Amino acid sequence: NAGVTQTPKFQVLKTGQSMTLQCAQDMNHNSMYWYRQDPGMGLRLIYYSASEGTTDKGEVPNGYNVSRLNKREFSLRLESAAPSQTSVYFCASSPLRGNTEAFFGQGTRLTVV
Amino acid sequence: EDQVTQSPEALRLQEGESSSLNCSYTVSGLRGLFWYRQDPGKGPEFLFTLYSAGEEKEKERLKATLTKKESFLHITAPKPEDSATYLCAVRNVTDKLIFGTGTRLQVFP
């Protein structure tokens, strides 16, 4: 059982380049999340999707876009990468709306130079 | 605004020295409070879910408790392998999941 799979694991971008971070889950979960984690800042929510076809902004959405392609997949796009977007990105999914825990992928380490 | 605050930021313990981590929160309609453990270079790993004030959960040397405004993670007689960052999160009525900044725990032999 793969759980939550993120690709790529590592990426280096030049300022201004674009890229899409992919996330897929095989647990038939309804809710999916994208976070970024920076030293001393904890996990900050970028966007989330409570169900297929819906997306909502989190705490730090500026500079990002998301697509809930289907129930399995939730992608995060950086249209014009900036050094401030250097971070570790985590995708998570949760079985049901309400009182259930989220499961995390292993993260994507992104460096923007 | 939904918010989660964890304290202390860092905690150093001697092996066997019990202590507690704090998570205080404000949330629009609590749909669950979650504790996670995170090891360096890895994603957070789920520990506990608490739903209502007065609830307690235990797992090995860890015990989580919940009141209307805060949660505690009690660590009894910790071992070096308990060293990690412990994260607290709350889910609100819109399914938003908000994390605190974590407590970095180091347990020395």
PDB file of C-alpha atoms in Angstrom:
ATOM      1  CA  ASN A   1       0.000   0.000   0.000  1.00  0.00           C
ATOM      2  CA  ALA A   2       1.730   3.175  -1.239  1.00  0.00           C
ATOM      3  CA  GLY A   3      -0.358   5.692   0.789  1.00  0.00           C
ATOM      4  CA  VAL A   4       0.458   9.279  -0.264  1.00  0.00           C
ATOM      5  CA  THR A   5       3.044   9.611  -3.022  1.00  0.00           C
ATOM      6  CA  GLN A   6       4.742  12.881  -3.916  1.00  0.00           C
ATOM      7  CA  THR A   7       6.899  13.564  -6.951  1.00  0.00           C
ATOM      8  CA  PRO A   8       9.576  14.723  -7.342  1.00  0.00           C
ATOM      9  CA  LYS A   9      11.470  14.247  -4.058  1.00  0.00           C
ATOM     10  CA  PHE A  10      14.014  16.943  -4.873  1.00  0.00           C
ATOM     11  CA  GLN A  11      13.970  19.854  -7.333  1.00  0.00           C
ATOM     12  CA  VAL A  12      16.126  22.876  -8.083  1.00  0.00           C
ATOM     13  CA  LEU A  13      14.543  25.717 -10.059  1.00  0.00           C
ATOM     14  CA  LYS A  14      15.804  29.012 -11.343  1.00  0.00           C
ATOM     15  CA  THR A  15      13.902  32.155 -10.400  1.00  0.00           C
ATOM     16  CA  GLY A  16      10.990  32.639 -12.782  1.00  0.00           C
ATOM     17  CA  GLN A  17      10.704  29.003 -13.837  1.00  0.00           C
ATOM     18  CA  SER A  18       7.465  27.131 -13.379  1.00  0.00           C
ATOM     19  CA  MET A  19       6.813  23.619 -12.150  1.00  0.00           C
ATOM     20  CA  THR A  20       4.093  21.344 -10.823  1.00  0.00           C
ATOM     21  CA  LEU A  21       4.400  19.193  -7.715  1.00  0.00           C
ATOM     22  CA  GLN A  22       2.387  16.013  -7.993  1.00  0.00           C
ATOM     23  CA  CYS A  23       0.546  14.212  -5.205  1.00  0.00           C
ATOM     24  CA  ALA A  24      -1.480  11.015  -5.423  1.00  0.00           C
ATOM     25  CA  GLN A  25      -3.147   8.882  -2.783  1.00  0.00           C
ATOM     26  CA  ASP A  26      -4.469   5.352  -3.137  1.00  0.00           C
ATOM     27  CA  MET A  27      -6.592   5.257   0.029  1.00  0.00           C
ATOM     28  CA  ASN A  28      -9.838   6.634  -1.481  1.00  0.00           C
ATOM     29  CA  HIS A  29      -9.584   9.723   0.720  1.00  0.00           C
ATOM     30  CA  ASN A  30     -11.862  12.718   0.219  1.00  0.00           C
ATOM     31  CA  SER A  31      -9.719  15.554   1.609  1.00  0.00           C
ATOM     32  CA  MET A  32      -6.268  16.541   0.394  1.00  0.00           C
ATOM     33  CA  TYR A  33      -3.839  19.242   1.557  1.00  0.00           C
ATOM     34  CA  TRP A  34      -0.664  21.025   0.518  1.00  0.00           C
ATOM     35  CA  TYR A  35       1.704  22.418   3.180  1.00  0.00           C
ATOM     36  CA  ARG A  36       5.086  24.060   3.175  1.00  0.00           C
ATOM     37  CA  GLN A  37       7.533  23.638   6.048  1.00  0.00           C
ATOM     38  CA  ASP A  38      10.276  26.133   6.798  1.00  0.00           C
ATOM     39  CA  PRO A  39      12.664  26.136   9.781  1.00  0.00           C
ATOM     40  CA  GLY A  40      10.928  27.536  12.853  1.00  0.00           C
ATOM     41  CA  MET A  41       7.622  28.019  10.986  1.00  0.00           C
ATOM     42  CA  GLY A  42       5.992  24.642  11.367  1.00  0.00           C
ATOM     43  CA  LEU A  43       3.619  23.362   8.680  1.00  0.00           C
ATOM     44  CA  ARG A  44       1.759  26.161   6.925  1.00  0.00           C
ATOM     45  CA  LEU A  45      -1.314  25.335   4.860  1.00  0.00           C
ATOM     46  CA  ILE A  46      -1.136  26.509   1.242  1.00  0.00           C
ATOM     47  CA  TYR A  47      -4.344  25.073  -0.229  1.00  0.00           C
ATOM     48  CA  TYR A  48      -6.716  22.290   0.598  1.00  0.00           C
ATOM     49  CA  SER A  49      -9.482  20.344  -1.105  1.00  0.00           C
ATOM     50  CA  ALA A  50     -12.292  19.007   1.068  1.00  0.00           C
ATOM     51  CA  SER A  51     -13.663  16.926  -1.777  1.00  0.00           C
ATOM     52  CA  GLU A  52     -13.213  16.275  -5.482  1.00  0.00           C
ATOM     53  CA  GLY A  53     -13.995  19.423  -7.443  1.00  0.00           C
ATOM     54  CA  THR A  54     -13.451  21.901  -4.604  1.00  0.00           C
ATOM     55  CA  THR A  55     -10.378  23.820  -3.475  1.00  0.00           C
ATOM     56  CA  ASP A  56      -9.861  26.469  -0.791  1.00  0.00           C
ATOM     57  CA  LYS A  57      -7.050  28.800   0.212  1.00  0.00           C
ATOM     58  CA  GLY A  58      -5.029  28.157   3.318  1.00  0.00           C
ATOM     59  CA  GLU A  59      -2.695  30.484   5.226  1.00  0.00           C
ATOM     60  CA  VAL A  60      -0.102  31.135   2.495  1.00  0.00           C
ATOM     61  CA  PRO A  61      -1.686  30.725  -0.987  1.00  0.00           C
ATOM     62  CA  ASN A  62       0.056  33.589  -2.809  1.00  0.00           C
ATOM     63  CA  GLY A  63       2.264  32.419  -5.673  1.00  0.00           C
ATOM     64  CA  TYR A  64       0.622  28.985  -5.897  1.00  0.00           C
ATOM     65  CA  ASN A  65      -2.234  27.343  -7.752  1.00  0.00           C
ATOM     66  CA  VAL A  66      -3.763  23.924  -7.251  1.00  0.00           C
ATOM     67  CA  SER A  67      -5.795  21.412  -9.213  1.00  0.00           C
ATOM     68  CA  ARG A  68      -7.852  18.569  -7.798  1.00  0.00           C
ATOM     69  CA  LEU A  69      -7.640  16.483 -10.941  1.00  0.00           C
ATOM     70  CA  ASN A  70      -9.736  13.633  -9.556  1.00  0.00           C
ATOM     71  CA  LYS A  71     -10.268  12.004  -6.194  1.00  0.00           C
ATOM     72  CA  ARG A  72      -6.731  10.550  -6.180  1.00  0.00           C
ATOM     73  CA  GLU A  73      -4.640  13.470  -7.365  1.00  0.00           C
ATOM     74  CA  PHE A  74      -3.987  16.999  -6.069  1.00  0.00           C
ATOM     75  CA  SER A  75      -1.271  19.024  -7.777  1.00  0.00           C
ATOM     76  CA  LEU A  76       0.475  22.238  -6.702  1.00  0.00           C
ATOM     77  CA  ARG A  77       1.786  24.632  -9.350  1.00  0.00           C
ATOM     78  CA  LEU A  78       4.359  27.389  -9.037  1.00  0.00           C
ATOM     79  CA  GLU A  79       3.858  29.662 -12.045  1.00  0.00           C
ATOM     80  CA  SER A  80       6.937  31.835 -11.524  1.00  0.00           C
ATOM     81  CA  ALA A  81       9.188  30.483  -8.799  1.00  0.00           C
ATOM     82  CA  ALA A  82      10.822  32.874  -6.323  1.00  0.00           C
ATOM     83  CA  PRO A  83      13.629  32.241  -3.798  1.00  0.00           C
ATOM     84  CA  SER A  84      11.047  32.759  -1.008  1.00  0.00           C
ATOM     85  CA  GLN A  85       9.370  29.555  -2.199  1.00  0.00           C
ATOM     86  CA  THR A  86      12.416  27.494  -1.260  1.00  0.00           C
ATOM     87  CA  SER A  87      10.957  25.038   1.227  1.00  0.00           C
ATOM     88  CA  VAL A  88       9.928  21.467   1.895  1.00  0.00           C
ATOM     89  CA  TYR A  89       6.445  20.760   0.558  1.00  0.00           C
ATOM     90  CA  PHE A  90       4.179  18.107   2.034  1.00  0.00           C
ATOM     91  CA  CYS A  91       0.987  16.680   0.649  1.00  0.00           C
ATOM     92  CA  ALA A  92      -1.544  14.996   2.944  1.00  0.00           C
ATOM     93  CA  SER A  93      -4.880  13.241   2.623  1.00  0.00           C
ATOM     94  CA  SER A  94      -7.687  12.395   5.019  1.00  0.00           C
ATOM     95  CA  PRO A  95     -10.441   9.748   4.758  1.00  0.00           C
ATOM     96  CA  LEU A  96     -13.540  11.762   5.683  1.00  0.00           C
ATOM     97  CA  ARG A  97     -14.642  15.234   6.539  1.00  0.00           C
ATOM     98  CA  GLY A  98     -14.541  15.530  10.294  1.00  0.00           C
ATOM     99  CA  ASN A  99     -12.782  13.651  12.996  1.00  0.00           C
ATOM    100  CA  THR A 100     -10.133  11.676  11.177  1.00  0.00           C
ATOM    101  CA  GLU A 101      -6.403  12.048  10.948  1.00  0.00           C
ATOM    102  CA  ALA A 102      -4.447  13.051   7.857  1.00  0.00           C
ATOM    103  CA  PHE A 103      -1.692  10.926   6.309  1.00  0.00           C
ATOM    104  CA  PHE A 104       1.384  12.589   4.869  1.00  0.00           C
ATOM    105  CA  GLY A 105       3.695  11.991   1.958  1.00  0.00           C
ATOM    106  CA  GLN A 106       7.473  12.059   2.345  1.00  0.00           C
ATOM    107  CA  GLY A 107       7.863  15.591   1.060  1.00  0.00           C
ATOM    108  CA  THR A 108       9.424  17.472  -1.876  1.00  0.00           C
ATOM    109  CA  ARG A 109      12.514  19.530  -1.143  1.00  0.00           C
ATOM    110  CA  LEU A 110      12.440  22.537  -3.492  1.00  0.00           C
ATOM    111  CA  THR A 111      15.263  25.021  -3.912  1.00  0.00           C
ATOM    112  CA  VAL A 112      14.798  28.169  -6.006  1.00  0.00           C
ATOM    113  CA  VAL A 113      18.047  29.887  -6.979  1.00  0.00           C
TER     114      VAL A 113
ATOM    115  CA  GLU B   1      -8.967  33.252  13.144  1.00  0.00           C
ATOM    116  CA  ASP B   2      -8.023  29.638  13.762  1.00  0.00           C
ATOM    117  CA  GLN B   3      -4.700  29.372  15.531  1.00  0.00           C
ATOM    118  CA  VAL B   4      -2.480  26.779  17.211  1.00  0.00           C
ATOM    119  CA  THR B   5       0.373  27.677  19.579  1.00  0.00           C
ATOM    120  CA  GLN B   6       2.821  25.109  20.932  1.00  0.00           C
ATOM    121  CA  SER B   7       5.242  25.448  23.825  1.00  0.00           C
ATOM    122  CA  PRO B   8       8.043  25.122  24.550  1.00  0.00           C
ATOM    123  CA  GLU B   9       9.769  25.455  21.180  1.00  0.00           C
ATOM    124  CA  ALA B  10      12.496  23.076  22.322  1.00  0.00           C
ATOM    125  CA  LEU B  11      12.876  20.713  25.253  1.00  0.00           C
ATOM    126  CA  ARG B  12      15.932  18.796  26.433  1.00  0.00           C
ATOM    127  CA  LEU B  13      15.346  15.922  28.829  1.00  0.00           C
ATOM    128  CA  GLN B  14      17.479  13.330  30.511  1.00  0.00           C
ATOM    129  CA  GLU B  15      16.420   9.771  29.845  1.00  0.00           C
ATOM    130  CA  GLY B  16      13.687   8.916  32.377  1.00  0.00           C
ATOM    131  CA  GLU B  17      12.833  12.561  33.117  1.00  0.00           C
ATOM    132  CA  SER B  18       9.090  12.993  32.528  1.00  0.00           C
ATOM    133  CA  SER B  19       7.614  16.217  31.142  1.00  0.00           C
ATOM    134  CA  SER B  20       4.697  17.725  29.184  1.00  0.00           C
ATOM    135  CA  LEU B  21       4.273  19.577  25.905  1.00  0.00           C
ATOM    136  CA  ASN B  22       1.529  22.169  25.531  1.00  0.00           C
ATOM    137  CA  CYS B  23      -0.763  22.987  22.607  1.00  0.00           C
ATOM    138  CA  SER B  24      -3.209  25.870  22.987  1.00  0.00           C
ATOM    139  CA  TYR B  25      -5.756  26.562  20.256  1.00  0.00           C
ATOM    140  CA  THR B  26      -8.579  28.733  19.010  1.00  0.00           C
ATOM    141  CA  VAL B  27     -10.755  27.235  16.306  1.00  0.00           C
ATOM    142  CA  SER B  28     -14.153  27.782  14.709  1.00  0.00           C
ATOM    143  CA  GLY B  29     -15.877  24.528  15.565  1.00  0.00           C
ATOM    144  CA  LEU B  30     -13.352  21.912  16.626  1.00  0.00           C
ATOM    145  CA  ARG B  31     -13.591  18.771  14.511  1.00  0.00           C
ATOM    146  CA  GLY B  32     -10.602  17.112  16.110  1.00  0.00           C
ATOM    147  CA  LEU B  33      -7.199  17.832  17.664  1.00  0.00           C
ATOM    148  CA  PHE B  34      -4.283  15.774  16.369  1.00  0.00           C
ATOM    149  CA  TRP B  35      -0.784  15.013  17.599  1.00  0.00           C
ATOM    150  CA  TYR B  36       1.949  14.004  15.176  1.00  0.00           C
ATOM    151  CA  ARG B  37       5.588  13.031  15.480  1.00  0.00           C
ATOM    152  CA  GLN B  38       8.086  14.137  12.852  1.00  0.00           C
ATOM    153  CA  ASP B  39      11.610  12.796  12.439  1.00  0.00           C
ATOM    154  CA  PRO B  40      14.224  14.752  10.435  1.00  0.00           C
ATOM    155  CA  GLY B  41      13.753  14.440   6.676  1.00  0.00           C
ATOM    156  CA  LYS B  42      10.418  12.645   6.974  1.00  0.00           C
ATOM    157  CA  GLY B  43       6.728  13.457   6.843  1.00  0.00           C
ATOM    158  CA  PRO B  44       4.665  13.756  10.044  1.00  0.00           C
ATOM    159  CA  GLU B  45       3.496  10.487  11.557  1.00  0.00           C
ATOM    160  CA  PHE B  46       0.113  10.339  13.251  1.00  0.00           C
ATOM    161  CA  LEU B  47      -0.030   9.694  17.017  1.00  0.00           C
ATOM    162  CA  PHE B  48      -3.420  10.641  18.488  1.00  0.00           C
ATOM    163  CA  THR B  49      -6.798  12.187  17.760  1.00  0.00           C
ATOM    164  CA  LEU B  50      -8.836  13.871  20.502  1.00  0.00           C
ATOM    165  CA  TYR B  51     -12.398  15.014  19.881  1.00  0.00           C
ATOM    166  CA  SER B  52     -13.856  16.450  23.080  1.00  0.00           C
ATOM    167  CA  ALA B  53     -12.790  18.056  26.353  1.00  0.00           C
ATOM    168  CA  GLY B  54     -11.832  15.508  28.985  1.00  0.00           C
ATOM    169  CA  GLU B  55     -10.735  12.895  26.483  1.00  0.00           C
ATOM    170  CA  GLU B  56      -7.402  11.090  26.988  1.00  0.00           C
ATOM    171  CA  LYS B  57      -5.408   8.733  24.744  1.00  0.00           C
ATOM    172  CA  GLU B  58      -2.284   6.701  25.563  1.00  0.00           C
ATOM    173  CA  LYS B  59       0.378   4.956  23.540  1.00  0.00           C
ATOM    174  CA  GLU B  60       3.466   3.505  25.192  1.00  0.00           C
ATOM    175  CA  ARG B  61       5.189   6.408  27.024  1.00  0.00           C
ATOM    176  CA  LEU B  62       2.891   9.074  25.547  1.00  0.00           C
ATOM    177  CA  LYS B  63      -0.430  10.334  26.873  1.00  0.00           C
ATOM    178  CA  ALA B  64      -2.506  13.084  25.251  1.00  0.00           C
ATOM    179  CA  THR B  65      -5.215  15.066  27.039  1.00  0.00           C
ATOM    180  CA  LEU B  66      -7.678  17.721  25.879  1.00  0.00           C
ATOM    181  CA  THR B  67      -9.475  20.666  27.466  1.00  0.00           C
ATOM    182  CA  LYS B  68     -11.616  23.320  25.785  1.00  0.00           C
ATOM    183  CA  LYS B  69      -8.593  25.539  25.144  1.00  0.00           C
ATOM    184  CA  GLU B  70      -5.519  23.328  25.151  1.00  0.00           C
ATOM    185  CA  SER B  71      -4.026  19.893  24.857  1.00  0.00           C
ATOM    186  CA  PHE B  72      -1.071  18.332  26.613  1.00  0.00           C
ATOM    187  CA  LEU B  73       1.246  15.582  25.461  1.00  0.00           C
ATOM    188  CA  HIS B  74       2.725  13.937  28.547  1.00  0.00           C
ATOM    189  CA  ILE B  75       5.916  11.938  28.103  1.00  0.00           C
ATOM    190  CA  THR B  76       6.643   9.486  30.920  1.00  0.00           C
ATOM    191  CA  ALA B  77      10.180   8.185  31.416  1.00  0.00           C
ATOM    192  CA  PRO B  78      11.320   9.127  27.906  1.00  0.00           C
ATOM    193  CA  LYS B  79      14.002   7.255  25.983  1.00  0.00           C
ATOM    194  CA  PRO B  80      16.446   8.637  23.391  1.00  0.00           C
ATOM    195  CA  GLU B  81      14.289   7.149  20.603  1.00  0.00           C
ATOM    196  CA  ASP B  82      11.497   9.542  21.629  1.00  0.00           C
ATOM    197  CA  SER B  83      13.624  12.413  20.312  1.00  0.00           C
ATOM    198  CA  ALA B  84      11.679  14.103  17.495  1.00  0.00           C
ATOM    199  CA  THR B  85       9.562  17.147  16.741  1.00  0.00           C
ATOM    200  CA  TYR B  86       6.007  16.850  18.058  1.00  0.00           C
ATOM    201  CA  LEU B  87       3.318  18.686  16.124  1.00  0.00           C
ATOM    202  CA  CYS B  88      -0.210  19.620  17.194  1.00  0.00           C
ATOM    203  CA  ALA B  89      -3.006  20.380  14.703  1.00  0.00           C
ATOM    204  CA  VAL B  90      -6.716  21.226  14.756  1.00  0.00           C
ATOM    205  CA  ARG B  91      -9.392  20.717  12.133  1.00  0.00           C
ATOM    206  CA  ASN B  92     -12.262  23.213  11.843  1.00  0.00           C
ATOM    207  CA  VAL B  93     -15.789  22.975  10.448  1.00  0.00           C
ATOM    208  CA  THR B  94     -14.631  23.623   6.860  1.00  0.00           C
ATOM    209  CA  ASP B  95     -12.140  20.747   7.069  1.00  0.00           C
ATOM    210  CA  LYS B  96      -9.170  23.097   7.264  1.00  0.00           C
ATOM    211  CA  LEU B  97      -6.261  21.458   9.150  1.00  0.00           C
ATOM    212  CA  ILE B  98      -3.995  23.969  10.933  1.00  0.00           C
ATOM    213  CA  PHE B  99      -0.671  23.085  12.580  1.00  0.00           C
ATOM    214  CA  GLY B 100       1.380  24.654  15.323  1.00  0.00           C
ATOM    215  CA  THR B 101       5.115  25.242  14.948  1.00  0.00           C
ATOM    216  CA  GLY B 102       6.012  22.160  16.953  1.00  0.00           C
ATOM    217  CA  THR B 103       8.146  21.260  19.967  1.00  0.00           C
ATOM    218  CA  ARG B 104      11.578  19.839  19.266  1.00  0.00           C
ATOM    219  CA  LEU B 105      12.308  17.193  21.900  1.00  0.00           C
ATOM    220  CA  GLN B 106      15.782  15.836  22.624  1.00  0.00           C
ATOM    221  CA  VAL B 107      16.233  13.011  25.118  1.00  0.00           C
ATOM    222  CA  PHE B 108      19.781  12.320  26.291  1.00  0.00           C
ATOM    223  CA  PRO B 109      20.993   9.006  27.754  1.00  0.00           C
TER     224      PRO B 109
END
